[in-house]
PDB file of C-alpha atoms in Angstrom:
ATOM      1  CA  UNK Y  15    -135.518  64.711  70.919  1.00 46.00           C
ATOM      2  CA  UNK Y  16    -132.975  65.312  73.781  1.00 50.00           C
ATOM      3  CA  UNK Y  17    -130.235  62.869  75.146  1.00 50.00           C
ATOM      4  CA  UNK Y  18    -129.010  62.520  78.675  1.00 48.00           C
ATOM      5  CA  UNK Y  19    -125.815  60.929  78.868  1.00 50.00           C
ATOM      6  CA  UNK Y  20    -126.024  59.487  82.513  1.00 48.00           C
ATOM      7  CA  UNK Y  21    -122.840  59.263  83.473  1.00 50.00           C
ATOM      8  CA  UNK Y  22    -118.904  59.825  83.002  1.00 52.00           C
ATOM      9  CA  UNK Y  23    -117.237  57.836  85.606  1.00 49.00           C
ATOM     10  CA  UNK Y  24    -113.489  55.795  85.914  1.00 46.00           C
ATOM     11  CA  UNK Y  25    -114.713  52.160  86.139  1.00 40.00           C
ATOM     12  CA  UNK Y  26    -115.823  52.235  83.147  1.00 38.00           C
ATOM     13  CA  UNK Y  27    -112.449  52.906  81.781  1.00 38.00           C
ATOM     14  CA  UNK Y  28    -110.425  51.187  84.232  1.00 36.00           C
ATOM     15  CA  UNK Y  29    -107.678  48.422  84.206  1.00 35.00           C
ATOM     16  CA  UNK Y  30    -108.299  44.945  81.774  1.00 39.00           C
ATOM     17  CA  UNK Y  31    -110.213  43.176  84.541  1.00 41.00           C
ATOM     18  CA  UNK Y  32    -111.989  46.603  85.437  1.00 43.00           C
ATOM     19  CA  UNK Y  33    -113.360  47.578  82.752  1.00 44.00           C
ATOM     20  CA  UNK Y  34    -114.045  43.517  81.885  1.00 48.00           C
ATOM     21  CA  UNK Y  35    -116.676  43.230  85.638  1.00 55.00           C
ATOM     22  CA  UNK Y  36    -117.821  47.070  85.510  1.00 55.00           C
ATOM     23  CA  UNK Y  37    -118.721  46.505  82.035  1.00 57.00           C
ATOM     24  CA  UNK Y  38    -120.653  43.696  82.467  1.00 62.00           C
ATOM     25  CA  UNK Y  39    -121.867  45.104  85.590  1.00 63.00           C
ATOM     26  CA  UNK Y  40    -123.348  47.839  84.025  1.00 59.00           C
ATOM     27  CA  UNK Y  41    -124.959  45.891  81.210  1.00 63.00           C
ATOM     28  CA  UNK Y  42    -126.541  43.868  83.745  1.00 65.00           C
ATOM     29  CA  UNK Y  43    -128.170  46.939  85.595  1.00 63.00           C
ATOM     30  CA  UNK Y  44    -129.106  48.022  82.442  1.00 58.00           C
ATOM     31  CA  UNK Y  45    -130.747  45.157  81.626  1.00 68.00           C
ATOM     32  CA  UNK Y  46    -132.637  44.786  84.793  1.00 68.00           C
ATOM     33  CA  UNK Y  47    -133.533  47.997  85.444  1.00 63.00           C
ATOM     34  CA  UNK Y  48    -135.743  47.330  81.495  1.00 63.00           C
ATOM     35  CA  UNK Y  49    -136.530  51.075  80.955  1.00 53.00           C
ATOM     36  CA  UNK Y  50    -138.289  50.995  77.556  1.00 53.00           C
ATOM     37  CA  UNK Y  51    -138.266  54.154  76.556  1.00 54.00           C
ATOM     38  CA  UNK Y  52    -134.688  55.053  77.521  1.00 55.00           C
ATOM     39  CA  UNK Y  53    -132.109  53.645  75.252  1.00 60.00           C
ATOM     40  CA  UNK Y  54    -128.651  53.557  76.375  1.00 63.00           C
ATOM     41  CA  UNK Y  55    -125.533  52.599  74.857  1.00 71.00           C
ATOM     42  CA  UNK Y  56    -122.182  52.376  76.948  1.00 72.00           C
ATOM     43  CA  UNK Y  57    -119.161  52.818  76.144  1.00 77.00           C
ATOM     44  CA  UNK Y  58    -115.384  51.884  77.247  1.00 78.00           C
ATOM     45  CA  UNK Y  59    -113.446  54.966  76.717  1.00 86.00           C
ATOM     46  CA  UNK Y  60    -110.413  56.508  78.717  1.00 88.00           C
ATOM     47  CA  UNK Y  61    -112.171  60.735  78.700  1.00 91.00           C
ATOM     48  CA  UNK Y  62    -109.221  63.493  79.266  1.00 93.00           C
ATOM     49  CA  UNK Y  63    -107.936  66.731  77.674  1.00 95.00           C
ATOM     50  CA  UNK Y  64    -106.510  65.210  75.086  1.00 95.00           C
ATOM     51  CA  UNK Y  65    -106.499  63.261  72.264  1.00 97.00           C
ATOM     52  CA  UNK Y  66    -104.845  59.872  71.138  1.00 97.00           C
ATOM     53  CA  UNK Y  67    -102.561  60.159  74.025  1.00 95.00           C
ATOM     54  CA  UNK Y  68    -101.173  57.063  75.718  1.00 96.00           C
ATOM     55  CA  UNK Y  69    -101.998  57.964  79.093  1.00 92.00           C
ATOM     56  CA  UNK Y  70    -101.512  56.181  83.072  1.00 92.00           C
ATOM     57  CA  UNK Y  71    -104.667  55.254  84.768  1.00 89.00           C
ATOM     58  CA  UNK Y  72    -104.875  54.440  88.484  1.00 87.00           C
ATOM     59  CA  UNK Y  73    -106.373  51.701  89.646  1.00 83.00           C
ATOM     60  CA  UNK Y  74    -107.644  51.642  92.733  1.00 80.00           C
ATOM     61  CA  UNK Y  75    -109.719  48.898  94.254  1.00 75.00           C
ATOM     62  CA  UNK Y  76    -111.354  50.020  97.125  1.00 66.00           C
ATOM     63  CA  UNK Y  77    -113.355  48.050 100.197  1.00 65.00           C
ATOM     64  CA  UNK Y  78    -116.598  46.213  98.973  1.00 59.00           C
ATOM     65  CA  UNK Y  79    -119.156  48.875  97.840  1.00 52.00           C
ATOM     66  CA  UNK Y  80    -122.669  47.230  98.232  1.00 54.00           C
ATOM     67  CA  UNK Y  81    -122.961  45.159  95.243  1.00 51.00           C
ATOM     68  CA  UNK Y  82    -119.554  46.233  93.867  1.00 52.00           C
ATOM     69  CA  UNK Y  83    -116.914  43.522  94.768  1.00 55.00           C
ATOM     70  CA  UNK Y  84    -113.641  45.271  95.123  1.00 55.00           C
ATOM     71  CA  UNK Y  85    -115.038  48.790  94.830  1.00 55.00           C
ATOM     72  CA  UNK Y  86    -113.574  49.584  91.311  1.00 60.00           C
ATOM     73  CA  UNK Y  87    -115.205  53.008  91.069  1.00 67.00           C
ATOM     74  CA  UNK Y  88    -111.981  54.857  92.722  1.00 78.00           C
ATOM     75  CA  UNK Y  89    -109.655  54.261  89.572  1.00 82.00           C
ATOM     76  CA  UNK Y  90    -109.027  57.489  88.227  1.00 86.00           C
ATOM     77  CA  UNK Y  91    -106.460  59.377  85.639  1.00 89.00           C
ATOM     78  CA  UNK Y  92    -105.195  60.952  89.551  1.00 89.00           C
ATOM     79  CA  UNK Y  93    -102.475  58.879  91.639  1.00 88.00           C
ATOM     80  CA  UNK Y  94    -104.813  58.500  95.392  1.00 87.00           C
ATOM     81  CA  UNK Y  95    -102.463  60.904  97.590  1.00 87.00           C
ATOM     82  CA  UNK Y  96    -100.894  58.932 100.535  1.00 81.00           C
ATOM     83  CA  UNK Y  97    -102.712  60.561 103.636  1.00 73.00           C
ATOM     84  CA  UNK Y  98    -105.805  59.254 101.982  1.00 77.00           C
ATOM     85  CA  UNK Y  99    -106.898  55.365 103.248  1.00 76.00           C
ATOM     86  CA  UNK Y 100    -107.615  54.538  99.563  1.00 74.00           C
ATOM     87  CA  UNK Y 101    -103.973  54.794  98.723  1.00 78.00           C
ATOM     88  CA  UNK Y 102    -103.618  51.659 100.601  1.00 80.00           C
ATOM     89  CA  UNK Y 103    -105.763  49.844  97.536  1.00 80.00           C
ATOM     90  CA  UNK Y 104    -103.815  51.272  94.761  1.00 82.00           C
ATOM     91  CA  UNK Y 105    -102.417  48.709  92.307  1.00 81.00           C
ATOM     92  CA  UNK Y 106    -100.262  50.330  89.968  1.00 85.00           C
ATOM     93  CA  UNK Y 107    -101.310  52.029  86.325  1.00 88.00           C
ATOM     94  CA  UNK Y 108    -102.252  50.318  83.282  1.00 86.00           C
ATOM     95  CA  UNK Y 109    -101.566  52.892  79.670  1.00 90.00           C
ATOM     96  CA  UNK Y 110    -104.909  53.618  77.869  1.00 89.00           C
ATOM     97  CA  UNK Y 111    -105.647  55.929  74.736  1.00 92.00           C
ATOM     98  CA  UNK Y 112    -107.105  58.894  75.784  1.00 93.00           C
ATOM     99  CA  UNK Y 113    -110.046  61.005  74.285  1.00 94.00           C
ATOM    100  CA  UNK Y 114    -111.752  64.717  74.640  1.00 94.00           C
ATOM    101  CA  UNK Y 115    -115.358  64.590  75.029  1.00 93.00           C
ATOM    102  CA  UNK Y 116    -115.475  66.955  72.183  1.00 95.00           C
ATOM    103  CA  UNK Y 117    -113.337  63.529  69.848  1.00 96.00           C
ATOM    104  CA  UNK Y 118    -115.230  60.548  71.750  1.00 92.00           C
ATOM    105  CA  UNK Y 119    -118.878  62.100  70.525  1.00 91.00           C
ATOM    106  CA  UNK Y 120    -117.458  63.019  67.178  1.00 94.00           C
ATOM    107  CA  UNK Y 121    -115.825  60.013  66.513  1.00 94.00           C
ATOM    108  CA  UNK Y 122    -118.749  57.466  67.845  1.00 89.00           C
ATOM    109  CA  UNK Y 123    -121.432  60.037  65.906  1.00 89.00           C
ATOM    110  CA  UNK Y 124    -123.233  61.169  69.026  1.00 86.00           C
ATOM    111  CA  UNK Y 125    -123.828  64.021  68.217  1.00 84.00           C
ATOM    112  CA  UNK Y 126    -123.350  67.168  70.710  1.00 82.00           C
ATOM    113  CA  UNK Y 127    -127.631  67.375  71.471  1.00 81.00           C
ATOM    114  CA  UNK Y 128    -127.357  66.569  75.001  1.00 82.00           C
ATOM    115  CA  UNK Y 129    -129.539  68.132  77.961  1.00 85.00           C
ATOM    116  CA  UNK Y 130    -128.396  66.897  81.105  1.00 85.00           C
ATOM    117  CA  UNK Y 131    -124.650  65.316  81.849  1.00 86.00           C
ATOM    118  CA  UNK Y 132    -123.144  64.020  85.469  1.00 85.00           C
ATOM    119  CA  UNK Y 133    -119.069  63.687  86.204  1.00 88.00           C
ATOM    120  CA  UNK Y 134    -117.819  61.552  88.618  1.00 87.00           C
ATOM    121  CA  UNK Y 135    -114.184  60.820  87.738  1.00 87.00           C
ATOM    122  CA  UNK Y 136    -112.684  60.670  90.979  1.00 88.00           C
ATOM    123  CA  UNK Y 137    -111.001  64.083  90.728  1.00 91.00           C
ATOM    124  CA  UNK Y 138    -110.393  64.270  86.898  1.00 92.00           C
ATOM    125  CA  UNK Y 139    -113.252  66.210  86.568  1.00 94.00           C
ATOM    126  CA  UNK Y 140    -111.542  69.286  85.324  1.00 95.00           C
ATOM    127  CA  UNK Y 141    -109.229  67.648  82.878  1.00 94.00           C
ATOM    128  CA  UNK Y 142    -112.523  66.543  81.240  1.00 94.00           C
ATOM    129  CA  UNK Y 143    -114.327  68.850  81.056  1.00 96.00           C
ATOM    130  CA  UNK Y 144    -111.173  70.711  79.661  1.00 95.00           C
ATOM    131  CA  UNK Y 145    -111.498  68.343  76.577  1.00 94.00           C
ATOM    132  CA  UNK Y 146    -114.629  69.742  76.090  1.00 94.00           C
ATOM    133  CA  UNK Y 147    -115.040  72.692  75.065  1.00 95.00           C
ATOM    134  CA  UNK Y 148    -117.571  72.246  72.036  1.00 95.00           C
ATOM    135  CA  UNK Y 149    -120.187  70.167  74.240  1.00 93.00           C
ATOM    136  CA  UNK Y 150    -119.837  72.963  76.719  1.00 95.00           C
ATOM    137  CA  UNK Y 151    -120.308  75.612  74.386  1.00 95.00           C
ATOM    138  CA  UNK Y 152    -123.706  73.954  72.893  1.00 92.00           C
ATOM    139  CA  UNK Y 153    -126.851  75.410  74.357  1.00 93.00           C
ATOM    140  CA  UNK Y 154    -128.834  72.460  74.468  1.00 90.00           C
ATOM    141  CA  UNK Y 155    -126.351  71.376  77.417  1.00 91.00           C
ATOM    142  CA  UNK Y 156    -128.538  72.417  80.145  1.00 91.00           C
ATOM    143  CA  UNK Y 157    -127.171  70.469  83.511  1.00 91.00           C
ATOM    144  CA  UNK Y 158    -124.122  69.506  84.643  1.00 91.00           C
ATOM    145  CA  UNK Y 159    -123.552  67.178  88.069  1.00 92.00           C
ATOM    146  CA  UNK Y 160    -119.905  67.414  88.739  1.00 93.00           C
ATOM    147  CA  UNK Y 161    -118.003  65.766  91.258  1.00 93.00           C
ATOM    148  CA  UNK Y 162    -116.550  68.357  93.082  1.00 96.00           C
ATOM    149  CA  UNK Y 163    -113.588  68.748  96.102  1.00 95.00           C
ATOM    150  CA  UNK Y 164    -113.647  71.154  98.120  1.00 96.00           C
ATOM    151  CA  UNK Y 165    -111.055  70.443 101.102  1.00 93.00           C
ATOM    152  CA  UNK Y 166    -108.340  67.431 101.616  1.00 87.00           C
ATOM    153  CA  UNK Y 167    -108.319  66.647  98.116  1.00 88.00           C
ATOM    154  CA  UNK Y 168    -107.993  62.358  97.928  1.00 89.00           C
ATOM    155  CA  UNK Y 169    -106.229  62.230  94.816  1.00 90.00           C
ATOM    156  CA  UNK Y 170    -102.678  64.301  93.613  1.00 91.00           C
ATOM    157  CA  UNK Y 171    -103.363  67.015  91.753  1.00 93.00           C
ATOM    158  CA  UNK Y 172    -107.049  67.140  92.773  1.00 94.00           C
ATOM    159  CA  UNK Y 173    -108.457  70.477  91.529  1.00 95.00           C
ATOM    160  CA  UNK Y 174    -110.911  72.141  94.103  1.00 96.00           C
ATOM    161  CA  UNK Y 175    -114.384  73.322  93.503  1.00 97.00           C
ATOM    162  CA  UNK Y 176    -113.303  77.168  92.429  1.00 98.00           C
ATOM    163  CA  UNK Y 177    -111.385  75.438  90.017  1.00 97.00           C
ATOM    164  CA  UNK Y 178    -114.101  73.603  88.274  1.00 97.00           C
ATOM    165  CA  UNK Y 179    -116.395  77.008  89.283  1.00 98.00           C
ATOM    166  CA  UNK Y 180    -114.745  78.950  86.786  1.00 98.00           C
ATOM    167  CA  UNK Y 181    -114.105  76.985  83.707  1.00 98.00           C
ATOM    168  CA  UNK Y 182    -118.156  76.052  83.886  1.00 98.00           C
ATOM    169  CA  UNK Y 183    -118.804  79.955  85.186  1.00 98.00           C
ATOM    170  CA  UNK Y 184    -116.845  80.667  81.350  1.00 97.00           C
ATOM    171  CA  UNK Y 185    -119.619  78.793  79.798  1.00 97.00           C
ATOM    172  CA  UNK Y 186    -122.219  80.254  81.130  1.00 97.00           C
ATOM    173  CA  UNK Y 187    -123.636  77.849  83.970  1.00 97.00           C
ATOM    174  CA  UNK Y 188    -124.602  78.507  87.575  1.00 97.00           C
ATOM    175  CA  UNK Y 189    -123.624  76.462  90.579  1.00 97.00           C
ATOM    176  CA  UNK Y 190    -127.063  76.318  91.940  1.00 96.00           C
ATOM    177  CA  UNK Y 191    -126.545  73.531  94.783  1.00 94.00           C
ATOM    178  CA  UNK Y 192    -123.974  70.505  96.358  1.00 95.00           C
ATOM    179  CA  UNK Y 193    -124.909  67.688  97.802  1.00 92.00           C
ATOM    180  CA  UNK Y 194    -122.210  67.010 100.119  1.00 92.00           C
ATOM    181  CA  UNK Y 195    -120.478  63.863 101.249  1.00 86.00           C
ATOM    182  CA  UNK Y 196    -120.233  62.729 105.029  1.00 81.00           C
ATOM    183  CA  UNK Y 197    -117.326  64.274 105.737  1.00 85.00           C
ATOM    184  CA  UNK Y 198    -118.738  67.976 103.806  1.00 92.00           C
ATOM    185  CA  UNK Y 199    -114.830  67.882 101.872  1.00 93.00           C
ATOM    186  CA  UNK Y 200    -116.689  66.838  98.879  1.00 93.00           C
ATOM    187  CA  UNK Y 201    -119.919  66.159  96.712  1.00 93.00           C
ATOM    188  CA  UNK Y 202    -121.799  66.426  93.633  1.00 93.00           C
ATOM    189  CA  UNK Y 203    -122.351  69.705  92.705  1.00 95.00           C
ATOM    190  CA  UNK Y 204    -125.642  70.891  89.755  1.00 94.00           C
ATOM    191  CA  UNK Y 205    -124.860  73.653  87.493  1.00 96.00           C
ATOM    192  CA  UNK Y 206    -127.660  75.092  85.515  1.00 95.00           C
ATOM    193  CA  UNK Y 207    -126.741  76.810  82.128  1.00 95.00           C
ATOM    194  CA  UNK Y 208    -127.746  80.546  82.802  1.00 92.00           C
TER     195      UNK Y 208
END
């Protein structure tokens, strides 16, 4: 039996009141959405590439995103860089513990038996996936979707795509396609283990 763990993403880790609504949020659309034969269990946990580390995280509370008041998905472990409009919605840091993926599974007893994983961290994708070297390494990992930058980074210290390219390339996956945003400077790219 495989596991797919959906998704990695900020506002689920973000400030008190954050991680409060996107919490709940995401309880409710699991709820709703009442897929029986998927069982999934969230989890409020700062992800990085280290462990037990007091560590700053962003928020950011964008524009209205649909059905997300206050647009808390573009918190991230990155300051938003100041030529970017979503610097304007920055509100300061909050300190959270911080985990490797390789910790978080062992310490929650996971297990490392998962098939498909997507990343969207809002440009902490690399640190990460640097904090996880052992899920990486596992062969049953078979797909990766990783946010990826590739020009006019939005946050500081924003690693671009050849960046995430070659610490996935070490573990033996292949970029195999992006789907780019509007403005083709980023996207979510699918790496298949080779």
């Amino acid at each position: 039996k495989q596991k797919t763990a959906y998704e990695i993403m900020p506002s689920l880790v973000g400030s008190e009141m954050c991680i409060r609504d996107r919490y709940k949020e995401l309880l409710l659309n699991l709820k709703a959405m009442n897929i029986s034969e998927v069982k999934s269990i969230p989890f409020n946990q700062l992800l990085s590439y280290e462990d037990d580390v007091e560590t700053d995280f962003n928020i950011i509370y964008g524009h209205d995103a649909g059905h997300m008041v206050g647009n808390k998905g573009m918190s991230s472990l990155l300051k938003p860089r100041h030529s970017w409009w979503g610097s304007e919605c920055y509100r300061g840091t909050i300190k959270l513990n911080s985990l490797t993926v390789d910790t978080f599974l062992e310490r929650n007893n996971l297990g490392n038996d998962f098939d498909m994983v997507n990343i969207d961290t809002q440009g902490a994708e690399l640190m990460i996936l640097s904090g996880a070297m052992d899920f990486l390494s596992n062969p049953q990992l078979k797909y990766l979707n990783v946010e990826v930058t590739f020009s006019n980074p939005q946050y500081e210290q924003n690693p671009l795509f050849d960046q995430i390219n070659d610490l996935l390339t070490d573990y033996r996956f292949k970029h195999v396609h992006t789907e780019l945003s509007g403005e083709r400077t980023w996207g979510d790219a699918l790496y298949v283990r080779e």
